[in-house]
Tab-separated table of C-alpha atoms in Angstrom:
chain	number	residue	atom	x	y	z
A	165	UNK	CA	-22.567	105.059	49.449
A	166	UNK	CA	-24.951	102.675	47.915
A	167	UNK	CA	-28.111	104.575	46.377
A	168	UNK	CA	-31.537	103.323	46.715
A	169	UNK	CA	-33.905	103.789	44.019
A	170	UNK	CA	-34.960	107.326	45.061
A	171	UNK	CA	-31.847	108.470	46.162
A	172	UNK	CA	-29.482	111.091	44.015
A	173	UNK	CA	-28.289	109.836	40.759
A	174	UNK	CA	-24.322	109.058	40.259
A	175	UNK	CA	-23.668	112.112	37.770
A	176	UNK	CA	-23.986	114.812	40.520
A	177	UNK	CA	-20.191	115.525	41.098
A	178	UNK	CA	-18.548	117.222	37.963
A	179	UNK	CA	-14.396	117.702	37.985
A	180	UNK	CA	-12.182	119.543	35.686
A	181	UNK	CA	-8.507	120.234	35.147
A	182	UNK	CA	-8.361	122.983	32.688
A	183	UNK	CA	-4.483	122.630	30.814
A	184	UNK	CA	-5.351	125.128	27.940
A	185	UNK	CA	-6.634	128.622	27.835
A	186	UNK	CA	-8.955	128.550	24.549
A	187	UNK	CA	-10.431	131.608	25.000
A	188	UNK	CA	-12.331	134.446	27.382
A	189	UNK	CA	-14.688	132.281	29.589
A	190	UNK	CA	-15.069	129.668	32.390
A	191	UNK	CA	-16.666	126.609	32.551
A	192	UNK	CA	-20.774	127.131	32.446
A	193	UNK	CA	-22.369	123.762	32.112
A	194	UNK	CA	-21.899	120.490	30.763
A	195	UNK	CA	-24.755	118.495	29.158
A	196	UNK	CA	-24.394	114.635	29.653
A	197	UNK	CA	-25.915	112.270	27.121
A	198	UNK	CA	-26.622	108.556	28.264
A	199	UNK	CA	-28.149	105.951	26.449
A	200	UNK	CA	-31.726	105.814	27.441
A	201	UNK	CA	-33.531	102.884	29.501
A	202	UNK	CA	-37.352	102.141	29.832
A	203	UNK	CA	-37.266	102.276	33.460
A	204	UNK	CA	-34.553	104.866	34.004
A	205	UNK	CA	-35.176	104.959	37.592
A	206	UNK	CA	-33.395	101.709	38.061
A	207	UNK	CA	-30.426	102.969	37.358
A	208	UNK	CA	-30.446	104.971	40.357
A	209	UNK	CA	-30.193	101.761	42.613
A	210	UNK	CA	-26.800	100.906	41.708
A	211	UNK	CA	-24.779	104.513	42.237
A	212	UNK	CA	-21.267	103.165	42.509
A	213	UNK	CA	-19.414	103.511	45.983
A	214	UNK	CA	-18.783	106.888	46.507
A	215	UNK	CA	-17.002	109.326	49.050
A	216	UNK	CA	-17.722	112.917	50.709
A	217	UNK	CA	-15.627	115.507	49.621
A	218	UNK	CA	-12.552	115.175	51.788
A	219	UNK	CA	-9.877	117.663	51.970
A	220	UNK	CA	-6.583	116.673	49.820
A	221	UNK	CA	-3.774	116.192	51.906
A	222	UNK	CA	-1.737	114.209	49.133
A	223	UNK	CA	1.253	115.818	47.941
A	224	UNK	CA	1.031	115.980	43.804
A	225	UNK	CA	3.434	117.107	40.945
A	226	UNK	CA	0.849	120.410	41.253
A	227	UNK	CA	0.755	120.863	45.093
A	228	UNK	CA	4.300	119.545	46.141
A	229	UNK	CA	3.363	120.314	50.188
A	230	UNK	CA	0.315	118.549	49.859
A	231	UNK	CA	-1.726	121.652	52.070
A	232	UNK	CA	-4.272	121.780	49.031
A	233	UNK	CA	-3.796	125.337	47.774
A	234	UNK	CA	-1.829	125.995	44.512
A	235	UNK	CA	-1.249	129.645	43.944
A	236	UNK	CA	-1.950	131.122	40.781
A	237	UNK	CA	1.108	132.491	39.039
A	238	UNK	CA	0.612	135.709	38.697
A	239	UNK	CA	-2.279	135.935	40.668
A	240	UNK	CA	-4.872	138.626	39.386
A	241	UNK	CA	-5.540	141.122	42.056
A	242	UNK	CA	-6.931	144.751	41.955
A	243	UNK	CA	-10.150	143.502	40.110
A	244	UNK	CA	-14.012	145.232	40.682
A	245	UNK	CA	-16.607	143.304	39.635
A	246	UNK	CA	-18.093	145.251	36.703
A	247	UNK	CA	-21.778	146.366	37.162
A	248	UNK	CA	-21.970	147.458	33.180
A	249	UNK	CA	-24.798	146.080	31.190
A	250	UNK	CA	-23.009	145.912	27.558
A	251	UNK	CA	-25.251	145.875	24.234
A	252	UNK	CA	-27.014	142.838	23.237
A	253	UNK	CA	-25.257	140.363	21.710
A	254	UNK	CA	-27.026	136.791	20.726
A	255	UNK	CA	-23.962	134.618	21.586
A	256	UNK	CA	-21.022	135.105	24.353
A	257	UNK	CA	-20.104	131.413	24.676
A	258	UNK	CA	-18.062	128.201	22.991
A	259	UNK	CA	-18.350	124.713	23.166
A	260	UNK	CA	-15.728	122.063	23.816
A	261	UNK	CA	-17.253	118.535	22.277
A	262	UNK	CA	-15.284	116.067	23.832
A	263	UNK	CA	-15.920	112.220	23.587
A	264	UNK	CA	-15.449	109.703	26.473
A	265	UNK	CA	-11.937	108.298	26.831
A	266	UNK	CA	-12.102	105.600	29.706
A	267	UNK	CA	-13.426	105.198	32.852
A	268	UNK	CA	-11.460	104.485	36.280
A	269	UNK	CA	-11.728	104.908	40.192
A	270	UNK	CA	-9.172	107.622	39.795
A	271	UNK	CA	-9.733	111.478	40.550
A	272	UNK	CA	-6.518	113.487	40.282
A	273	UNK	CA	-8.132	116.471	41.987
A	274	UNK	CA	-9.729	114.764	45.039
A	275	UNK	CA	-7.202	111.797	45.341
A	276	UNK	CA	-4.170	112.941	43.716
A	277	UNK	CA	-1.348	110.012	43.210
A	278	UNK	CA	-3.985	107.564	44.512
A	279	UNK	CA	-5.198	105.075	41.811
A	280	UNK	CA	-8.142	103.203	42.843
A	281	UNK	CA	-8.994	105.471	45.881
A	282	UNK	CA	-12.205	106.921	44.035
A	283	UNK	CA	-15.542	106.297	43.137
A	284	UNK	CA	-15.683	104.958	39.423
A	285	UNK	CA	-15.206	108.109	36.814
A	286	UNK	CA	-16.264	108.617	33.241
A	287	UNK	CA	-13.442	110.639	31.454
A	288	UNK	CA	-13.190	113.046	28.817
A	289	UNK	CA	-11.066	115.159	26.858
A	290	UNK	CA	-7.691	114.499	27.297
A	291	UNK	CA	-6.621	110.617	27.211
A	292	UNK	CA	-4.219	110.491	29.685
A	293	UNK	CA	-6.189	111.414	32.685
A	294	UNK	CA	-5.362	109.328	35.869
A	295	UNK	CA	-4.750	109.609	39.123
A	296	UNK	CA	-1.410	110.939	38.554
A	297	UNK	CA	-2.261	113.142	36.458
A	298	UNK	CA	-1.153	117.336	36.592
A	299	UNK	CA	-1.050	120.230	34.479
A	300	UNK	CA	2.212	119.487	32.667
A	301	UNK	CA	1.438	115.544	32.196
A	302	UNK	CA	-1.966	116.997	30.627
A	303	UNK	CA	-0.504	119.574	28.577
A	304	UNK	CA	-0.030	118.770	25.044
A	305	UNK	CA	-1.493	115.446	25.618
A	306	UNK	CA	-3.925	113.657	22.922
A	307	UNK	CA	-7.422	114.270	23.252
A	308	UNK	CA	-10.990	113.368	22.094
A	309	UNK	CA	-12.010	116.912	21.994
A	310	UNK	CA	-12.844	118.316	18.827
A	311	UNK	CA	-10.650	121.352	19.236
A	312	UNK	CA	-7.212	119.666	18.888
A	313	UNK	CA	-5.395	122.078	21.007
A	314	UNK	CA	-7.733	121.286	23.915
A	315	UNK	CA	-5.561	119.211	26.536
A	316	UNK	CA	-8.038	119.427	29.238
A	317	UNK	CA	-9.476	117.086	31.446
A	318	UNK	CA	-13.178	116.278	32.698
A	319	UNK	CA	-14.626	113.562	34.490
A	320	UNK	CA	-17.730	112.760	36.553
A	321	UNK	CA	-18.961	109.525	38.437
A	322	UNK	CA	-20.013	106.944	36.032
A	323	UNK	CA	-23.786	105.907	35.880
A	324	UNK	CA	-24.991	102.487	36.519
A	325	UNK	CA	-27.981	100.595	35.679
A	326	UNK	CA	-27.554	98.170	38.335
A	327	UNK	CA	-24.088	96.425	37.953
A	328	UNK	CA	-24.244	97.430	34.230
A	329	UNK	CA	-22.091	100.657	33.422
A	330	UNK	CA	-23.948	103.188	31.005
A	331	UNK	CA	-21.400	105.147	29.007
A	332	UNK	CA	-22.294	108.450	27.084
A	333	UNK	CA	-23.163	108.525	23.869
A	334	UNK	CA	-21.227	110.537	21.367
A	335	UNK	CA	-19.016	113.686	22.354
A	336	UNK	CA	-20.585	115.289	25.172
A	337	UNK	CA	-20.825	119.089	25.092
A	338	UNK	CA	-18.931	121.684	27.975
A	339	UNK	CA	-20.217	124.856	27.433
A	340	UNK	CA	-17.774	128.225	28.157
A	341	UNK	CA	-20.120	130.990	28.856
A	342	UNK	CA	-19.856	134.437	30.223
A	343	UNK	CA	-22.131	133.829	33.229
A	344	UNK	CA	-22.278	137.940	33.936
A	345	UNK	CA	-24.028	139.928	32.093
A	346	UNK	CA	-21.088	142.112	31.219
A	347	UNK	CA	-19.294	139.829	28.957
A	348	UNK	CA	-16.657	142.526	28.089
A	349	UNK	CA	-15.465	141.918	31.537
A	350	UNK	CA	-14.529	138.317	31.062
A	351	UNK	CA	-10.785	137.488	31.198
A	352	UNK	CA	-9.516	133.886	30.044
A	353	UNK	CA	-9.076	131.249	32.608
A	354	UNK	CA	-5.561	130.525	34.030
A	355	UNK	CA	-3.906	127.604	32.951
A	356	UNK	CA	-4.038	124.837	35.480
A	357	UNK	CA	-7.542	126.004	37.195
A	358	UNK	CA	-9.209	122.836	38.851
A	359	UNK	CA	-12.351	122.700	40.634
A	360	UNK	CA	-15.237	120.164	41.744
A	361	UNK	CA	-18.832	120.895	40.974
A	362	UNK	CA	-21.606	119.469	43.316
A	363	UNK	CA	-21.678	116.768	46.254
A	364	UNK	CA	-22.321	113.126	45.847
A	365	UNK	CA	-23.696	113.210	49.349
A	366	UNK	CA	-26.183	116.296	49.010
A	367	UNK	CA	-30.017	115.271	49.548
A	368	UNK	CA	-32.636	115.589	46.366
A	369	UNK	CA	-33.605	118.993	48.099
A	370	UNK	CA	-30.075	120.323	48.129
A	371	UNK	CA	-29.697	119.166	44.446
A	372	UNK	CA	-32.845	120.746	43.338
A	373	UNK	CA	-31.395	123.920	44.895
A	374	UNK	CA	-27.950	123.800	44.045
A	375	UNK	CA	-27.038	127.014	41.785
A	376	UNK	CA	-25.631	124.421	39.437
A	377	UNK	CA	-29.092	123.136	38.829
A	378	UNK	CA	-30.238	124.237	35.355
A	379	UNK	CA	-32.648	121.521	33.952
A	380	UNK	CA	-31.933	118.452	35.742
A	381	UNK	CA	-32.333	115.189	34.493
A	382	UNK	CA	-34.353	115.113	31.059
A	383	UNK	CA	-35.552	112.460	28.852
A	384	UNK	CA	-37.958	112.978	25.945
A	385	UNK	CA	-40.691	115.455	27.325
A	386	UNK	CA	-39.858	115.126	30.909
A	387	UNK	CA	-37.468	117.627	32.164
A	388	UNK	CA	-36.600	119.465	35.399
A	389	UNK	CA	-36.340	116.199	37.420
A	390	UNK	CA	-34.455	115.812	40.694
A	391	UNK	CA	-34.261	112.089	40.291
A	392	UNK	CA	-34.211	109.776	37.159
A	393	UNK	CA	-37.458	110.198	35.185
A	394	UNK	CA	-39.690	107.675	36.182
A	395	UNK	CA	-40.015	106.103	32.470
A	396	UNK	CA	-38.116	106.990	29.407
A	397	UNK	CA	-39.345	106.597	25.755
A	398	UNK	CA	-37.492	103.239	24.514
A	399	UNK	CA	-36.597	104.942	21.114
A	400	UNK	CA	-33.103	105.529	19.528
A	401	UNK	CA	-33.261	109.116	19.189
A	402	UNK	CA	-34.358	109.665	23.096
A	403	UNK	CA	-31.599	110.066	25.302
A	404	UNK	CA	-31.314	110.488	28.936
A	405	UNK	CA	-29.352	113.923	30.071
A	406	UNK	CA	-28.437	115.883	32.662
A	407	UNK	CA	-27.266	119.583	32.709
A	408	UNK	CA	-25.180	121.041	35.289
A	409	UNK	CA	-23.762	124.432	35.885
A	410	UNK	CA	-20.501	125.141	37.102
A	411	UNK	CA	-19.632	128.616	38.906
A	412	UNK	CA	-18.534	131.319	36.655
A	413	UNK	CA	-16.334	133.845	38.987
A	414	UNK	CA	-12.736	133.002	40.275
A	415	UNK	CA	-11.093	134.815	43.704
A	416	UNK	CA	-7.767	135.302	41.377
A	417	UNK	CA	-5.463	133.919	43.865
A	418	UNK	CA	-5.326	129.951	43.900
A	419	UNK	CA	-5.958	127.349	41.189
A	420	UNK	CA	-6.950	124.961	43.825
A	421	UNK	CA	-8.258	125.165	47.615
A	422	UNK	CA	-8.599	122.252	49.819
A	423	UNK	CA	-12.151	121.629	49.254
A	424	UNK	CA	-11.600	122.221	45.435
A	425	UNK	CA	-14.539	124.601	45.341
A	426	UNK	CA	-13.920	127.889	47.392
A	427	UNK	CA	-11.959	129.527	44.912
A	428	UNK	CA	-14.762	129.412	42.598
A	429	UNK	CA	-18.140	131.143	43.100
A	430	UNK	CA	-21.468	131.839	41.314
A	431	UNK	CA	-22.272	135.436	40.308
A	432	UNK	CA	-24.713	137.178	42.237
A	433	UNK	CA	-27.606	139.551	41.064
A	434	UNK	CA	-26.951	143.267	40.985
A	435	UNK	CA	-29.109	144.967	43.338
A	436	UNK	CA	-32.294	146.288	41.484
A	437	UNK	CA	-31.956	144.534	38.356
A	438	UNK	CA	-31.720	141.188	36.730
A	439	UNK	CA	-28.213	141.232	35.707
A	440	UNK	CA	-25.432	138.881	36.857
A	441	UNK	CA	-21.977	140.092	38.164
A	442	UNK	CA	-19.421	138.611	40.392
A	443	UNK	CA	-19.295	138.670	44.173
A	444	UNK	CA	-16.605	140.900	45.520
A	445	UNK	CA	-14.599	138.109	47.112
A	446	UNK	CA	-14.383	136.326	43.522
A	447	UNK	CA	-14.462	139.146	41.406
A	448	UNK	CA	-12.604	137.691	38.284
């Protein structure tokens, strides 16, 4: 896929392979910071060749039969989504601050064991992440995350300005939030959980109405942009950012599914309230 200047930017697909249980939470959103450019729209004109979200049929260390389903062991069953509204508290989150490690045309979730098959990705966290990564290979590995025990890998499509790759500056922030109103019902995510958020082939309208759209692209005083801001102040203290929220609810059964998305879901609003709760088919 070659993007035109008004097509979607390159950072619409986010992926994570969670290998350590850091606490009670699920990946809620990530803020990515890239070096600003006076004409940021020009960066959209050269999004790297991409792919549609294909069903994974390649066997890997985590999925030996290659059917795309990786069962959780043990599975979490018998859960009823909580409708409670607990006492108000100020924070229900923690953050993983992880610097960029490398870039490569690899994706161990979508194209496991197939180096060079993906469009180019910018990797953060675990320094060993590549096309052959598995939960076992990442566990205990070196990391650029500030929490030394966090062996998780995070990656996103690389951002280009023409043929020049633009790397994020400094540690990137991955927020782990409750996602649901009853934060007391939140459980630790399982080791080995993996998922993909977004779609590099979606239209601008689909991007704007995606549940993960938080503030879109922002730069300086310009935010809620579906496309790159037309201009961006050329100052060292101003950066181009995007924030994208991941689903907070899990089916309790699979660490991954063939489309890398179906085992995860966004919260739903409890009828008659503004409270969020998990849907019945993704109760955890």
